[in-house]
CSV table of C-alpha atoms in Angstrom, one decimal:
chain,number,residue,atom,x,y,z
Z,72,MET,CA,13.3,-22.9,-1.7
Z,73,GLY,CA,13.5,-19.1,-1.6
Z,74,THR,CA,13.6,-17.0,1.4
Z,75,PRO,CA,9.9,-15.8,2.1
Z,76,ILE,CA,8.9,-12.1,1.5
Z,77,LYS,CA,8.9,-10.1,4.6
Z,78,ASP,CA,5.3,-8.9,4.5
Z,79,VAL,CA,2.2,-8.3,6.6
Z,80,THR,CA,-1.2,-10.0,6.0
Z,81,LEU,CA,-4.5,-7.5,5.9
Z,82,LYS,CA,-7.3,-8.9,8.0
Z,83,PRO,CA,-10.8,-9.1,6.2
Z,84,THR,CA,-12.0,-7.0,9.2
Z,85,ALA,CA,-9.5,-4.0,8.2
Z,86,PRO,CA,-10.7,-0.7,7.7
Z,87,LYS,CA,-11.6,0.1,4.4
Z,88,GLU,CA,-12.8,4.0,4.6
Z,89,VAL,CA,-11.0,6.9,6.0
Z,90,PHE,CA,-11.8,7.8,9.6
Z,91,PHE,CA,-11.6,11.4,8.7
Z,92,TYR,CA,-13.0,13.2,12.2
Z,93,LYS,CA,-11.1,10.4,14.4
Z,94,HIS,CA,-7.9,11.6,12.5
Z,95,VAL,CA,-9.0,15.2,13.5
Z,96,THR,CA,-9.5,14.6,17.0
Z,97,TYR,CA,-6.5,12.5,17.3
Z,98,ILE,CA,-4.0,15.2,16.0
Z,99,THR,CA,-6.0,18.1,18.1
Z,100,SER,CA,-5.8,15.8,21.2
Z,101,TYR,CA,-2.2,14.9,20.7
Z,102,SER,CA,-0.8,18.1,21.5
Z,103,SER,CA,-3.1,18.6,24.5
Z,104,LYS,CA,-1.4,15.8,26.3
Z,105,LYS,CA,1.6,17.4,27.2
Z,106,ASP,CA,2.0,15.1,30.5
Z,107,ASP,CA,1.9,12.0,28.9
Z,108,TYR,CA,5.1,10.1,28.6
Z,109,GLU,CA,5.2,9.8,24.8
Z,110,TYR,CA,4.9,13.6,24.4
Z,111,VAL,CA,7.5,14.3,26.9
Z,112,MET,CA,10.0,11.9,25.4
Z,113,THR,CA,9.6,13.5,21.9
Z,114,GLU,CA,10.5,17.0,22.8
Z,115,TYR,CA,13.7,16.6,20.6
Z,116,LEU,CA,11.1,16.1,17.7
Z,117,ARG,CA,8.7,18.9,18.9
Z,118,MET,CA,9.2,21.2,15.7
Z,119,SER,CA,8.9,18.3,13.3
Z,120,GLY,CA,5.9,16.7,15.1
Z,121,MET,CA,4.1,20.2,14.9
Z,122,TYR,CA,4.7,20.3,11.2
Z,123,TRP,CA,3.5,16.8,10.8
Z,124,GLY,CA,0.2,17.6,12.7
Z,125,ILE,CA,-0.3,21.1,11.0
Z,126,ALA,CA,0.2,19.7,7.5
Z,127,ALA,CA,-2.4,16.9,8.4
Z,128,MET,CA,-4.8,19.1,9.5
Z,129,ASP,CA,-4.7,21.5,6.7
Z,130,LEU,CA,-4.9,18.6,4.2
Z,131,LEU,CA,-8.2,17.8,6.0
Z,132,GLY,CA,-9.1,21.1,5.9
Z,133,GLN,CA,-9.2,21.5,9.5
Z,134,LEU,CA,-6.4,23.9,10.3
Z,135,ASN,CA,-8.5,26.3,12.1
Z,136,ARG,CA,-9.0,23.8,14.8
Z,137,MET,CA,-5.4,24.4,15.8
Z,138,ASN,CA,-4.3,27.4,17.9
Z,139,LYS,CA,-2.6,29.5,15.4
Z,140,GLN,CA,-1.3,32.2,17.6
Z,141,LYS,CA,0.5,29.8,20.0
Z,142,ILE,CA,1.8,27.7,17.5
Z,143,ILE,CA,3.5,30.8,15.5
Z,144,GLU,CA,4.8,32.1,19.0
Z,145,PHE,CA,6.4,28.6,19.9
Z,146,THR,CA,8.0,28.5,16.3
Z,147,VAL,CA,9.4,31.9,16.5
Z,148,SER,CA,10.8,31.3,20.1
Z,149,CYS,CA,12.9,28.5,18.9
Z,150,GLN,CA,15.0,30.6,16.3
Z,151,HIS,CA,18.6,31.2,17.6
Z,152,GLU,CA,20.6,34.2,17.2
Z,153,CYS,CA,22.4,32.4,14.1
Z,154,GLY,CA,19.2,32.0,12.2
Z,155,GLY,CA,18.3,28.6,12.6
Z,156,PHE,CA,15.7,26.6,14.5
Z,157,GLY,CA,15.9,24.1,17.2
Z,158,ALA,CA,13.4,21.4,17.9
Z,159,SER,CA,12.0,23.0,20.8
Z,160,ILE,CA,13.2,26.1,23.0
Z,161,GLY,CA,16.5,25.7,24.3
Z,162,HIS,CA,17.6,23.0,21.9
Z,163,ASP,CA,20.6,23.5,19.3
Z,164,PRO,CA,19.6,24.7,15.7
Z,165,HIS,CA,19.4,22.1,12.9
Z,166,LEU,CA,18.4,22.2,9.3
Z,167,LEU,CA,15.8,19.3,9.7
Z,168,TYR,CA,13.9,21.7,12.4
Z,169,THR,CA,14.7,24.9,10.4
Z,170,LEU,CA,12.8,23.3,7.4
Z,171,SER,CA,9.9,22.1,9.7
Z,172,ALA,CA,9.9,25.6,11.3
Z,173,ILE,CA,9.7,27.4,7.6
Z,174,GLN,CA,6.7,25.1,6.6
Z,175,ILE,CA,4.6,25.5,9.5
Z,176,LEU,CA,5.3,29.5,9.2
Z,177,ALA,CA,4.5,29.2,5.3
Z,178,ILE,CA,1.2,27.3,5.8
Z,179,TYR,CA,0.1,30.0,8.4
Z,180,ASP,CA,1.3,32.7,6.0
Z,181,ALA,CA,3.5,33.9,9.0
Z,182,LEU,CA,7.2,34.2,7.4
Z,183,ASP,CA,7.1,37.8,8.0
Z,184,SER,CA,7.2,37.1,11.7
Z,185,ILE,CA,10.9,35.9,11.6
Z,186,ASP,CA,14.3,37.3,10.4
Z,187,VAL,CA,14.6,35.7,7.0
Z,188,ASP,CA,18.0,37.0,6.4
Z,189,LYS,CA,19.3,35.2,9.4
Z,190,VAL,CA,17.5,32.0,8.3
Z,191,VAL,CA,19.1,32.5,4.9
Z,192,GLU,CA,22.5,33.1,6.4
Z,193,TYR,CA,22.3,29.8,8.7
Z,194,VAL,CA,21.5,27.6,5.8
Z,195,THR,CA,23.8,28.9,3.4
Z,196,GLY,CA,26.6,28.8,5.7
Z,197,LEU,CA,26.0,25.1,6.2
Z,198,GLN,CA,27.1,24.3,2.4
Z,199,GLN,CA,30.6,22.7,2.5
Z,200,GLU,CA,33.8,22.9,-0.3
Z,201,ASP,CA,32.3,19.8,-2.1
Z,202,GLY,CA,29.2,21.2,-2.5
Z,203,SER,CA,26.9,19.2,0.2
Z,204,PHE,CA,25.4,20.4,3.5
Z,205,VAL,CA,26.0,19.7,6.8
Z,206,GLY,CA,22.9,19.4,9.2
Z,207,ASP,CA,24.3,21.6,11.9
Z,208,LYS,CA,27.5,22.8,13.4
Z,209,TRP,CA,28.7,19.4,14.3
Z,210,GLY,CA,29.4,18.6,10.6
Z,211,GLU,CA,27.1,15.3,9.7
Z,212,VAL,CA,26.7,15.4,6.3
Z,213,ASP,CA,23.6,13.7,4.7
Z,214,THR,CA,21.7,14.1,1.3
Z,215,ARG,CA,18.8,14.8,3.6
Z,216,PHE,CA,20.3,17.9,4.5
Z,217,SER,CA,20.9,19.0,0.8
Z,218,PHE,CA,17.1,18.9,0.4
Z,219,CYS,CA,16.4,20.6,3.5
Z,220,ALA,CA,18.6,23.5,2.5
Z,221,VAL,CA,17.2,24.1,-0.9
Z,222,ALA,CA,13.6,23.4,0.3
Z,223,THR,CA,14.0,26.1,2.9
Z,224,LEU,CA,15.4,28.6,0.7
Z,225,SER,CA,12.8,28.0,-1.9
Z,226,LEU,CA,9.9,28.6,0.6
Z,227,LEU,CA,11.6,31.8,1.5
Z,228,LYS,CA,12.1,32.8,-2.5
Z,229,ARG,CA,15.6,32.8,-1.6
Z,230,LEU,CA,17.3,29.9,-3.5
Z,231,ASP,CA,19.7,32.2,-5.6
Z,232,ALA,CA,21.5,32.7,-2.0
Z,233,VAL,CA,23.1,29.1,-2.2
Z,234,PRO,CA,26.8,29.8,-2.3
Z,235,ASP,CA,27.5,27.2,-5.2
Z,236,ILE,CA,24.3,25.8,-6.4
Z,237,GLU,CA,26.1,23.6,-9.4
Z,238,LYS,CA,28.7,21.9,-6.8
Z,239,ALA,CA,25.4,21.3,-4.6
Z,240,VAL,CA,24.0,19.7,-7.6
Z,241,GLN,CA,26.6,17.8,-8.7
Z,242,TYR,CA,27.4,16.3,-5.0
Z,243,VAL,CA,23.7,15.0,-5.0
Z,244,VAL,CA,24.2,13.6,-8.5
Z,245,SER,CA,27.3,11.9,-7.4
Z,246,CYS,CA,25.2,10.0,-4.7
Z,247,MET,CA,23.2,8.2,-7.6
Z,248,ASN,CA,23.5,4.5,-7.9
Z,249,PHE,CA,23.7,1.8,-10.7
Z,250,ASP,CA,20.1,1.0,-10.0
Z,251,GLY,CA,18.8,4.6,-10.6
Z,252,GLY,CA,18.4,5.5,-6.8
Z,253,PHE,CA,20.1,7.3,-4.3
Z,254,GLY,CA,22.0,6.8,-0.8
Z,255,VAL,CA,23.1,9.3,2.2
Z,256,ARG,CA,26.4,9.8,0.7
Z,257,PRO,CA,28.4,8.6,-2.6
Z,258,GLY,CA,28.4,4.9,-2.4
Z,259,SER,CA,25.7,4.6,0.2
Z,260,GLU,CA,22.9,2.1,-0.9
Z,261,SER,CA,19.7,3.2,-2.6
Z,262,HIS,CA,17.2,3.8,0.0
Z,263,SER,CA,13.1,5.4,-0.4
Z,264,GLY,CA,13.7,8.2,1.9
Z,265,GLN,CA,17.1,9.2,0.4
Z,266,ILE,CA,15.6,8.9,-3.2
Z,267,TYR,CA,12.8,11.3,-2.1
Z,268,CYS,CA,15.3,13.8,-0.7
Z,269,CYS,CA,17.5,13.7,-3.9
Z,270,VAL,CA,14.6,13.9,-6.5
Z,271,GLY,CA,13.1,16.6,-4.4
Z,272,PHE,CA,16.3,18.3,-4.4
Z,273,LEU,CA,16.6,18.0,-8.1
Z,274,SER,CA,13.0,19.0,-8.8
Z,275,VAL,CA,13.9,22.4,-6.4
Z,276,THR,CA,16.6,23.1,-8.4
Z,277,ASN,CA,15.4,22.3,-11.9
Z,278,ASN,CA,17.7,19.6,-12.4
Z,279,LEU,CA,15.4,16.5,-13.0
Z,280,HIS,CA,17.3,15.7,-16.3
Z,281,TYR,CA,19.8,13.9,-14.3
Z,282,VAL,CA,17.4,11.2,-13.2
Z,283,ASN,CA,16.9,8.1,-15.1
Z,284,ALA,CA,13.1,8.3,-14.7
Z,285,ASP,CA,12.5,4.5,-16.0
Z,286,LEU,CA,15.4,2.8,-14.0
Z,287,LEU,CA,14.4,4.7,-10.7
Z,288,GLY,CA,11.0,4.1,-11.4
Z,289,TRP,CA,11.5,0.6,-11.8
Z,290,TRP,CA,13.5,0.2,-8.4
Z,291,LEU,CA,10.6,2.3,-6.3
Z,292,CYS,CA,7.8,0.1,-7.8
Z,293,GLU,CA,9.8,-3.1,-6.7
Z,294,ARG,CA,9.1,-1.5,-3.3
Z,295,GLN,CA,5.5,-2.8,-3.3
Z,296,LEU,CA,4.8,-6.1,-1.7
Z,297,PRO,CA,1.9,-8.3,-2.1
Z,298,SER,CA,-0.1,-6.9,0.9
Z,299,GLY,CA,0.1,-3.7,-1.1
Z,300,GLY,CA,2.4,-1.6,1.2
Z,301,LEU,CA,5.6,-0.2,0.3
Z,302,ASN,CA,9.0,-0.8,1.9
Z,303,GLY,CA,12.1,1.3,2.0
Z,304,ARG,CA,14.7,-0.9,0.4
Z,305,PRO,CA,14.6,-4.9,-0.3
Z,306,GLU,CA,14.2,-7.4,2.4
Z,307,LYS,CA,12.2,-4.9,4.8
Z,308,LEU,CA,8.5,-4.7,6.1
Z,309,PRO,CA,6.1,-2.6,4.5
Z,310,ASP,CA,5.7,0.8,6.3
Z,311,VAL,CA,3.0,3.7,5.7
Z,312,CYS,CA,5.7,6.3,5.7
Z,313,TYR,CA,7.0,4.9,2.5
Z,314,SER,CA,3.5,5.5,1.0
Z,315,TRP,CA,4.9,9.0,0.9
Z,316,TRP,CA,8.7,8.6,0.3
Z,317,VAL,CA,8.1,6.3,-2.5
Z,318,LEU,CA,4.8,7.6,-4.1
Z,319,ALA,CA,6.2,11.4,-4.1
Z,320,SER,CA,9.4,10.6,-5.9
Z,321,LEU,CA,7.1,8.5,-8.4
Z,322,LYS,CA,4.9,11.4,-8.7
Z,323,ILE,CA,7.8,13.9,-9.5
Z,324,ILE,CA,9.0,11.6,-12.2
Z,325,ASN,CA,5.7,10.8,-13.6
Z,326,ARG,CA,5.8,7.1,-12.7
Z,327,LEU,CA,3.0,7.0,-10.2
Z,328,HIS,CA,0.7,5.0,-12.6
Z,329,TRP,CA,3.4,2.1,-12.2
Z,330,ILE,CA,2.1,1.4,-8.9
Z,331,ASP,CA,-1.0,-0.5,-7.9
Z,332,SER,CA,-2.8,2.1,-6.3
Z,333,LYS,CA,-5.7,0.0,-5.3
Z,334,LYS,CA,-3.6,-2.4,-3.3
Z,335,LEU,CA,-1.6,0.4,-1.7
Z,336,THR,CA,-4.8,2.3,-0.7
Z,337,ALA,CA,-6.0,-1.0,1.0
Z,338,PHE,CA,-2.8,-1.2,3.0
Z,339,ILE,CA,-3.0,2.4,4.0
Z,340,LEU,CA,-6.4,2.3,5.4
Z,341,ALA,CA,-5.7,-0.9,7.1
Z,342,CYS,CA,-2.9,1.1,9.0
Z,343,GLN,CA,-5.6,3.4,10.7
Z,344,ASP,CA,-7.1,2.8,14.4
Z,345,ASP,CA,-10.6,2.8,14.4
Z,346,GLU,CA,-10.9,3.6,17.8
Z,347,THR,CA,-8.5,6.6,18.5
Z,348,GLY,CA,-7.8,7.7,14.8
Z,349,GLY,CA,-4.4,8.1,13.7
Z,350,PHE,CA,-2.0,5.8,11.4
Z,351,ALA,CA,0.3,3.4,12.4
Z,352,ASP,CA,3.4,2.1,10.3
Z,353,ARG,CA,1.8,-1.1,10.0
Z,354,PRO,CA,-1.7,-2.5,10.6
Z,355,GLY,CA,-2.2,-3.2,14.5
Z,356,ASP,CA,0.7,-1.2,15.8
Z,357,MET,CA,0.6,2.1,17.7
Z,358,VAL,CA,-0.5,5.4,15.8
Z,359,ASP,CA,1.7,8.5,15.9
Z,360,PRO,CA,1.8,12.0,14.2
Z,361,PHE,CA,4.5,11.1,11.9
Z,362,HIS,CA,2.8,8.1,10.1
Z,363,THR,CA,-0.5,9.7,10.4
Z,364,LEU,CA,0.6,12.8,8.3
Z,365,PHE,CA,2.3,10.5,5.5
Z,366,GLY,CA,-0.9,7.9,5.5
Z,367,ILE,CA,-3.1,11.3,4.7
Z,368,ALA,CA,-0.6,12.5,2.3
Z,369,GLY,CA,-0.1,9.2,0.6
Z,370,LEU,CA,-3.9,9.0,0.1
Z,371,SER,CA,-3.9,12.4,-1.5
Z,372,LEU,CA,-1.0,11.4,-3.9
Z,373,LEU,CA,-3.2,8.4,-4.9
Z,374,GLY,CA,-6.2,10.6,-5.6
Z,375,ASN,CA,-8.3,9.0,-3.2
Z,376,HIS,CA,-11.1,10.4,-1.0
Z,377,SER,CA,-10.3,13.9,-2.9
Z,378,ASP,CA,-13.7,15.1,-1.5
Z,379,SER,CA,-12.1,15.1,2.2
Z,380,ILE,CA,-8.4,15.2,1.5
Z,381,LYS,CA,-6.7,18.3,-0.3
Z,382,PRO,CA,-4.3,17.8,-3.1
Z,383,VAL,CA,-0.7,17.7,-1.7
Z,384,ASN,CA,2.4,19.0,-3.3
Z,385,PRO,CA,5.0,16.0,-3.8
Z,386,VAL,CA,8.1,17.9,-3.0
Z,387,PHE,CA,7.1,20.0,0.0
Z,388,CYS,CA,4.4,17.8,1.6
Z,389,MET,CA,2.3,20.7,2.2
Z,390,PRO,CA,-1.3,21.3,0.6
Z,391,GLU,CA,-0.6,22.5,-3.1
Z,392,ASN,CA,-2.6,25.6,-2.7
Z,393,ILE,CA,0.1,26.9,0.1
Z,394,LEU,CA,2.7,26.6,-2.7
Z,395,THR,CA,0.6,28.4,-5.3
Z,396,ARG,CA,0.0,31.2,-2.8
Z,397,ILE,CA,3.9,31.6,-2.1
Z,398,GLY,CA,4.4,31.4,-5.8
Z,399,VAL,CA,7.0,28.4,-5.7
Z,400,ALA,CA,6.5,25.6,-8.3
Z,401,PRO,CA,9.1,22.8,-8.2
Z,402,GLN,CA,9.7,20.9,-11.4
Z,403,ILE,CA,7.8,17.7,-12.0
Z,404,LEU,CA,8.4,15.6,-15.1
């Protein structure tokens, strides 16, 4: 007898519609609870947390509900002399938070409020001899950082500043596995989050021809479980955030139609909190801004509720109209 599949069961009473205004209320109220334990303990994620909330609100067409001036002022105050951004004021700069900061400022059309040349100098200075990128001065190498680097520079219209773009591409390609997926570093197992980063990197740099779309598409579609939810790798539980990492990758390689979108939609909707608003990783768990953005973005990619959710760009996880305004068009197969 085989090992049971790890999955969840959707209750018949699970939500079957988008709680649009409850999500808006949840996001707008989250930042006002500055004395809450959860808010205080997530300071190390503040910049990315702000991006998650702002991107979600923009996708819902409610960005005007956020305090634009305060958000821009906070973001700018987190830029260091080296050009990079920290997670919060006084935190060390890192590529992850630098990308989040640039995404926030791009959404608000406020990139002219920072020293762009310094950002470019910081990002390009993190490329290593083998083409990889480290996340900060401490030297951790991860394909996430390769994506963060080119995504940041692309939004700034400075992709040409990468010291050695060919080496950067070849490093990411060297992380491809026999199953068509990608890992953290060469030889690491395939993981949906890393696949998104590597496919996104190849999209931004116009190198999607390196991807075996059918093989990778098959691996990604194997992530769908009987509940309709998607997991990050085999033998793991489904999680709403993979409604983004998996779906966005499938969209970029033009294999989105291989997913059972009806079952996935049901899973995403079931992860909403019908009282507070917001999305959790799985039905019945606590909601948070991270899963809320990716639940909303996943529904956008599926084409659901288009009357209330804007089209999302699968590479940058930002509304398509923002990329159009900037003039950035990543490659899609």
